[in-house]
Each structure stands twice: as structure tokens, then as C-alpha cells.
CSV table of C-alpha atoms and ligand atoms in Angstrom, one decimal:
chain,number,residue,atom,x,y,z
A,1,UNK,CA,4.8,-17.7,-22.9
A,2,UNK,CA,1.3,-17.1,-21.3
A,3,UNK,CA,1.2,-19.9,-18.7
A,4,UNK,CA,1.2,-19.2,-15.0
A,5,UNK,CA,-2.0,-21.1,-14.1
A,6,UNK,CA,-0.5,-24.1,-12.7
A,7,UNK,CA,2.1,-22.6,-10.3
A,8,UNK,CA,1.7,-23.8,-6.8
A,9,UNK,CA,5.2,-23.8,-5.3
A,10,UNK,CA,8.2,-21.3,-5.2
A,11,UNK,CA,10.5,-24.0,-7.0
A,12,UNK,CA,7.8,-23.6,-9.9
A,13,UNK,CA,7.9,-19.8,-9.9
A,14,UNK,CA,11.7,-20.1,-10.0
A,15,UNK,CA,11.7,-22.4,-13.0
A,16,UNK,CA,9.2,-20.2,-14.9
A,17,UNK,CA,11.0,-17.1,-14.2
A,18,UNK,CA,14.4,-18.7,-15.3
A,19,UNK,CA,12.6,-19.6,-18.6
A,20,UNK,CA,11.0,-16.0,-19.1
A,21,UNK,CA,14.2,-14.3,-18.1
A,22,UNK,CA,16.0,-16.1,-20.9
A,23,UNK,CA,13.6,-15.0,-23.7
A,24,UNK,CA,14.8,-12.0,-26.0
A,25,UNK,CA,11.9,-9.9,-25.2
A,26,UNK,CA,12.6,-9.9,-21.5
A,27,UNK,CA,16.3,-9.2,-22.2
A,28,UNK,CA,15.5,-6.3,-24.3
A,29,UNK,CA,12.9,-4.8,-21.9
A,30,UNK,CA,15.4,-5.2,-19.1
A,31,UNK,CA,17.9,-3.3,-21.1
A,32,UNK,CA,15.5,-0.5,-21.6
A,33,UNK,CA,14.7,-0.4,-17.8
A,34,UNK,CA,18.5,0.0,-17.1
A,35,UNK,CA,18.7,2.9,-19.6
A,36,UNK,CA,15.6,4.6,-17.9
A,37,UNK,CA,17.5,4.2,-14.5
A,38,UNK,CA,20.7,5.7,-16.2
A,39,UNK,CA,18.4,8.9,-17.2
A,40,UNK,CA,16.9,9.3,-13.8
A,41,UNK,CA,20.2,8.8,-12.0
A,42,UNK,CA,22.0,11.4,-14.2
A,43,UNK,CA,19.2,13.8,-13.5
A,44,UNK,CA,19.6,13.3,-9.7
A,45,UNK,CA,23.3,13.8,-9.7
A,46,UNK,CA,22.8,17.0,-11.8
A,47,UNK,CA,20.4,18.2,-9.3
A,48,UNK,CA,22.9,17.2,-6.6
A,49,UNK,CA,25.8,19.3,-8.0
A,50,UNK,CA,23.5,22.3,-8.6
A,51,UNK,CA,22.0,22.1,-5.0
A,52,UNK,CA,25.3,21.9,-3.4
A,53,UNK,CA,26.7,25.1,-5.1
A,54,UNK,CA,23.3,27.0,-4.0
A,55,UNK,CA,22.9,25.6,-0.4
A,56,UNK,CA,26.4,24.5,0.4
A,57,UNK,CA,25.3,21.0,1.1
A,58,UNK,CA,24.6,17.8,-0.8
A,59,UNK,CA,20.9,16.9,-0.8
A,60,UNK,CA,21.6,13.1,-0.9
A,61,UNK,CA,23.9,10.9,0.9
A,62,UNK,CA,23.9,7.9,-1.5
A,63,UNK,CA,21.8,6.6,-4.5
A,64,UNK,CA,21.3,3.0,-5.2
A,65,UNK,CA,19.4,1.5,-8.2
A,66,UNK,CA,18.4,-2.1,-8.8
A,67,UNK,CA,16.2,-4.0,-11.5
A,68,UNK,CA,13.7,-6.3,-9.9
A,69,UNK,CA,14.7,-10.1,-10.0
A,70,UNK,CA,12.9,-12.2,-12.5
A,71,UNK,CA,11.8,-14.4,-9.6
A,72,UNK,CA,10.1,-11.4,-7.8
A,73,UNK,CA,8.6,-10.1,-11.2
A,74,UNK,CA,7.0,-13.6,-11.9
A,75,UNK,CA,6.0,-14.0,-8.3
A,76,UNK,CA,4.0,-10.6,-8.4
A,77,UNK,CA,2.6,-11.2,-11.8
A,78,UNK,CA,1.4,-14.8,-10.5
A,79,UNK,CA,0.1,-13.0,-7.3
A,80,UNK,CA,-1.9,-10.6,-9.2
A,81,UNK,CA,-3.2,-12.8,-11.9
A,82,UNK,CA,-1.3,-11.0,-14.6
A,83,UNK,CA,-0.4,-12.9,-17.9
A,84,UNK,CA,3.3,-13.8,-18.4
A,85,UNK,CA,4.1,-11.6,-21.3
A,86,UNK,CA,6.6,-8.8,-21.4
A,87,UNK,CA,3.9,-6.6,-22.7
A,88,UNK,CA,1.8,-7.2,-19.5
A,89,UNK,CA,4.7,-6.9,-17.5
A,90,UNK,CA,5.6,-3.4,-18.8
A,91,UNK,CA,2.0,-2.2,-18.5
A,92,UNK,CA,1.1,-3.6,-15.1
A,93,UNK,CA,4.3,-3.5,-13.0
A,94,UNK,CA,5.8,-0.1,-12.0
A,95,UNK,CA,8.6,-1.1,-9.8
A,96,UNK,CA,10.8,-3.1,-12.3
A,97,UNK,CA,13.3,-0.2,-12.3
A,98,UNK,CA,13.9,1.2,-8.8
A,99,UNK,CA,16.1,3.8,-7.5
A,100,UNK,CA,16.7,4.6,-3.8
A,101,UNK,CA,17.8,8.2,-2.8
A,102,UNK,CA,18.9,8.5,0.8
A,103,UNK,CA,19.0,12.1,2.1
A,104,UNK,CA,20.2,13.6,5.4
A,105,UNK,CA,17.1,15.8,5.8
A,106,UNK,CA,13.4,15.5,5.3
A,107,UNK,CA,13.3,18.8,3.7
A,108,UNK,CA,16.0,17.9,1.0
A,109,UNK,CA,13.6,14.9,0.2
A,110,UNK,CA,10.7,17.1,-0.9
A,111,UNK,CA,13.0,19.6,-2.4
A,112,UNK,CA,14.8,17.0,-4.6
A,113,UNK,CA,11.4,15.1,-5.5
A,114,UNK,CA,10.0,18.5,-6.7
A,115,UNK,CA,13.0,19.5,-8.7
A,116,UNK,CA,12.8,16.0,-10.3
A,117,UNK,CA,9.1,16.1,-11.5
A,118,UNK,CA,9.3,19.9,-12.4
A,119,UNK,CA,11.6,18.6,-15.3
A,120,UNK,CA,9.8,18.8,-18.9
A,121,UNK,CA,10.4,15.1,-19.8
A,122,UNK,CA,9.8,13.6,-16.4
A,123,UNK,CA,6.0,12.7,-15.8
A,124,UNK,CA,4.8,12.0,-12.3
A,125,UNK,CA,2.6,8.8,-12.6
A,126,UNK,CA,2.0,8.1,-8.9
A,127,UNK,CA,3.2,9.7,-5.5
A,128,UNK,CA,2.9,7.8,-2.1
A,129,UNK,CA,3.9,9.9,0.8
A,130,UNK,CA,4.7,7.4,3.6
A,131,UNK,CA,6.7,10.2,5.5
A,132,UNK,CA,3.4,12.4,5.9
A,133,UNK,CA,1.2,9.2,6.2
A,134,UNK,CA,3.6,6.3,7.5
A,135,UNK,CA,2.4,2.7,7.1
A,136,UNK,CA,0.7,1.3,10.2
A,137,UNK,CA,4.1,-0.8,10.9
A,138,UNK,CA,5.9,2.5,10.9
A,139,UNK,CA,7.5,2.5,7.5
A,140,UNK,CA,8.4,5.9,6.1
A,141,UNK,CA,9.6,6.9,2.8
A,142,UNK,CA,8.5,9.0,-0.2
A,143,UNK,CA,7.6,6.9,-3.3
A,144,UNK,CA,7.2,8.2,-6.8
A,145,UNK,CA,6.6,6.4,-9.8
A,146,UNK,CA,7.8,8.5,-12.8
A,147,UNK,CA,7.7,8.2,-16.6
A,148,UNK,CA,10.7,9.0,-18.6
A,149,UNK,CA,11.6,8.9,-22.4
A,150,UNK,CA,14.6,7.1,-23.5
A,151,UNK,CA,15.9,7.8,-27.0
A,152,UNK,CA,16.8,4.8,-29.1
A,153,UNK,CA,18.0,4.2,-32.6
A,154,UNK,CA,14.5,3.0,-33.5
A,155,UNK,CA,12.8,6.0,-31.9
A,156,UNK,CA,11.4,7.4,-28.5
A,157,UNK,CA,10.2,4.9,-25.6
A,158,UNK,CA,8.5,5.7,-22.4
A,159,UNK,CA,9.6,3.8,-19.4
A,160,UNK,CA,8.5,3.8,-15.7
A,161,UNK,CA,10.7,4.1,-12.8
A,162,UNK,CA,10.1,3.8,-9.1
A,163,UNK,CA,12.1,6.3,-6.9
A,164,UNK,CA,12.1,6.0,-3.2
A,165,UNK,CA,13.5,8.9,-1.1
A,166,UNK,CA,14.3,8.3,2.5
A,167,UNK,CA,16.5,9.8,5.2
A,168,UNK,CA,19.3,8.0,6.7
A,169,UNK,CA,17.1,7.1,9.8
A,170,UNK,CA,14.2,5.7,7.6
A,171,UNK,CA,16.8,3.7,5.3
A,172,UNK,CA,18.3,2.4,8.5
A,173,UNK,CA,14.9,1.2,10.0
A,174,UNK,CA,13.5,-0.1,6.6
A,175,UNK,CA,16.7,-2.3,5.9
A,176,UNK,CA,16.7,-3.8,9.4
A,177,UNK,CA,12.9,-4.3,9.4
A,178,UNK,CA,13.2,-6.1,5.8
A,179,UNK,CA,16.0,-8.3,7.2
A,180,UNK,CA,13.8,-9.2,10.5
A,181,UNK,CA,10.5,-9.8,8.4
A,182,UNK,CA,12.2,-12.8,6.8
A,183,UNK,CA,13.2,-14.6,10.1
A,184,UNK,CA,10.8,-17.6,10.3
A,185,UNK,CA,11.1,-18.3,14.0
A,186,UNK,CA,9.7,-15.1,15.6
A,187,UNK,CA,8.1,-15.8,18.9
A,188,UNK,CA,5.5,-13.3,20.0
A,189,UNK,CA,5.3,-11.4,16.6
A,190,UNK,CA,2.9,-8.7,18.0
A,191,UNK,CA,5.4,-7.7,20.4
A,192,UNK,CA,8.2,-7.4,17.8
A,193,UNK,CA,6.0,-5.4,15.6
A,194,UNK,CA,5.1,-3.1,18.3
A,195,UNK,CA,8.8,-2.6,19.4
A,196,UNK,CA,9.7,-2.0,15.7
A,197,UNK,CA,6.9,0.6,15.5
A,198,UNK,CA,8.3,2.2,18.7
A,199,UNK,CA,11.8,2.3,17.0
A,200,UNK,CA,10.0,4.1,13.9
A,201,UNK,CA,8.6,6.7,16.2
A,202,UNK,CA,12.0,7.3,17.8
A,203,UNK,CA,13.7,7.7,14.5
A,204,UNK,CA,10.9,10.0,13.2
A,205,UNK,CA,11.7,12.3,16.3
A,206,UNK,CA,15.4,12.0,15.6
A,207,UNK,CA,14.6,13.2,11.9
A,208,UNK,CA,12.7,16.3,13.2
A,209,UNK,CA,15.5,17.3,15.7
A,210,UNK,CA,18.3,16.8,13.2
A,211,UNK,CA,16.2,19.1,10.7
A,212,UNK,CA,15.7,21.7,13.5
A,213,UNK,CA,19.4,21.7,14.3
A,214,UNK,CA,20.2,22.2,10.6
A,215,UNK,CA,17.9,25.2,10.5
A,216,UNK,CA,19.1,26.8,13.5
A,217,UNK,CA,22.8,26.5,12.2
A,218,UNK,CA,21.6,27.9,8.9
A,219,UNK,CA,20.0,30.7,10.7
A,220,UNK,CA,23.1,31.5,12.6
A,221,UNK,CA,25.2,31.5,9.4
A,222,UNK,CA,22.9,33.7,7.9
A,223,UNK,CA,23.1,36.2,10.8
A,224,UNK,CA,26.9,36.1,10.6
A,225,UNK,CA,26.8,37.1,7.1
A,226,UNK,CA,24.5,40.2,7.8
B,301,0O2,P1,11.7,-4.8,-3.5
B,301,0O2,O1,12.6,-5.9,-3.0
B,301,0O2,O2,12.1,-3.5,-2.8
B,301,0O2,O3,11.2,-4.4,-4.9
B,301,0O2,P2,3.4,-3.1,-4.8
B,301,0O2,O4,4.9,-2.7,-4.9
B,301,0O2,O5,2.5,-2.6,-5.8
B,301,0O2,O6,3.4,-4.7,-4.4
B,301,0O2,P3,2.6,-1.2,-3.1
B,301,0O2,O7,2.0,-1.5,-1.8
B,301,0O2,O8,1.9,-0.7,-4.0
B,301,0O2,O9,2.9,-2.7,-3.4
B,301,0O2,O10,4.1,-0.6,-3.0
B,301,0O2,P4,4.6,0.5,-1.9
B,301,0O2,O11,3.8,0.5,-0.9
B,301,0O2,O12,4.9,1.8,-2.6
B,301,0O2,O13,6.0,-0.3,-1.6
B,301,0O2,C1,6.8,-0.8,-2.3
B,301,0O2,C2,8.1,-1.0,-2.0
B,301,0O2,O14,8.5,-0.1,-0.8
B,301,0O2,C3,8.7,-2.3,-1.3
B,301,0O2,O15,9.0,-3.0,-2.6
B,301,0O2,C4,9.8,-2.0,-0.5
B,301,0O2,O16,11.0,-1.6,-1.3
B,301,0O2,C5,9.3,-0.7,0.0
B,301,0O2,N1,8.3,-1.0,1.4
B,301,0O2,C6,7.0,-0.8,1.2
B,301,0O2,N2,6.5,-1.1,2.6
B,301,0O2,C7,7.7,-1.4,3.3
B,301,0O2,C8,7.8,-1.8,4.6
B,301,0O2,O17,6.8,-2.1,5.4
B,301,0O2,N3,9.0,-2.2,5.0
B,301,0O2,C9,10.0,-2.3,4.3
B,301,0O2,N4,11.2,-2.7,4.8
B,301,0O2,N5,10.0,-1.9,2.9
B,301,0O2,C10,8.7,-1.4,2.6
B,301,0O2,P5,9.0,-4.7,-2.6
B,301,0O2,O18,8.3,-5.0,-3.8
B,301,0O2,O19,8.3,-5.1,-1.3
B,301,0O2,O20,10.4,-5.2,-2.7
């Protein structure tokens, strides 16, 4: 299947995506991505267990994973002019397997992300720090594309996984903004964008203050022990 030229409506993308998703190669590739997600999730859970012993707190609040939907995959490939083959899909798209890690504190995000990429079999492919450099709309998160080997009966296979790290506040903003983005009847969209940006700034201050409270409590505890 290599067509994608004559697609002009969302209904056509849905139809092509349905056919593509039913092919054996697509089903097999998605299974490999599912295995890659399991590998990274396990690594993060192991780090969580070890970190909680060392620092007496869990570095993340929740972890969620998802495989990109066939229709979103085909839409993205169509938009970027990528031929509709599983080989091109694997080579060109880095966010088919996605994991979202929600932490309480910004410091834990960087610690966890560093501990993950320090591991021998995890290779960092791309890192986008939207916490240090938020998007113009106010979006904040740390994004990493990592390469991880999975071991199959036929041999080793390297797969890419996108890991997004956020605080609870960043996650709250991103999920609400995502829902609002798809509303069709927004009057005065600039005003809405401005107010969302303001919310992002408030939440950023909230993250800083929470971090500072945690540091104070940690120091008080340390003093109490000495
Ligand atoms: P979904 O449903 O989450 O998969 P690309 O992914 O290559 O098209 P880019 O700019 O290279 O685009 O990727 P980037 O900036 O790393 O962001 C990709 C993902 O981050 C998005 O996935 C969202 O999950 C999240 N994201 C990025 N910017 C925003 C934003 O402004 N608001 C919200 N709510 N989320 C954002 P997808 O593919 O959009 O969707």
C-alpha cells in the first residue's frame, strides 16, 4: 500500500487508515511498539521503587501509555508526504509509542529523565525541553524520544518511544487546553489564547512554589536528624 496522493477529506483518511491497520505488517509493528512501551514502563517503575527508598517519596504520580491511533498515523504521514508503508512509518514517525509520566515536582522530572537515559540499553534520540523553553502558547513538558532494544525469538529489534514528563500542574493545563482546542465555536480566539497563556504562567509559579516548599521541608527534616 503506497497510495496517499488522492486523499482530500478526513473520511478518506479514515478509510485508508482502516485498510492500513488491517495489514499483517501494521499489526506486527504495533505489537513491537507495545513491547517497547512495556520495556520503558518497567524501567520507570523500577526507578520509582528505588528512588522512593532513597528519597522517601515516589518520583511520579502516574504513568500512562498509548499507541497512536491508525487514523492519526495516516493523517500525519499524509501531512508530511510520507509514503504509506510500515518501513516509512517506523523510520519517520517517532511518537507511535508514547508514555506520559506525571510527577509532583520539576526536580523529579529531570532526575527521572536522567536516570532513564543513563541506562546502557537506552539511547537518547531527541530531547525537547518545553519546561526550560515553554511553547509560545504556554505548553510545558519535557519530551524525549528514546531508542530501546526489544528481544524477540528472531533477534533484537530497536524501537523508538516518546516519553513526556510533566508535573501535575502542567498535565492539568495540557489536558484542558487540548480539549478546548477542538471546540469549533470560539469567539475572540486571541482572548482565549491570552487567558490560557496566563493560566500557564500561574501554574508555572505554582510549580516553583511547591518545589520551594518541598525543599524547605526536606531541609527541616535533615536538620532534625542532625
Ligand atoms: P497526541 O494525541 O498526544 O499523539 P510532531 O509530534 O512531530 O507532529 P512536534 O512539534 O515535533 O510535532 O512534537 P512535539 O512538540 O514534541 O509535541 C508532540 C506532542 O506533545 C503532542 O502530540 C502533544 O501530546 C504534546 N503537545 C505539544 N504541544 C502541545 C500543546 O500546545 N498543547 C497540548 N495540549 N499538547 C501539546 P500530538 O501528536 O499532538 O498528539
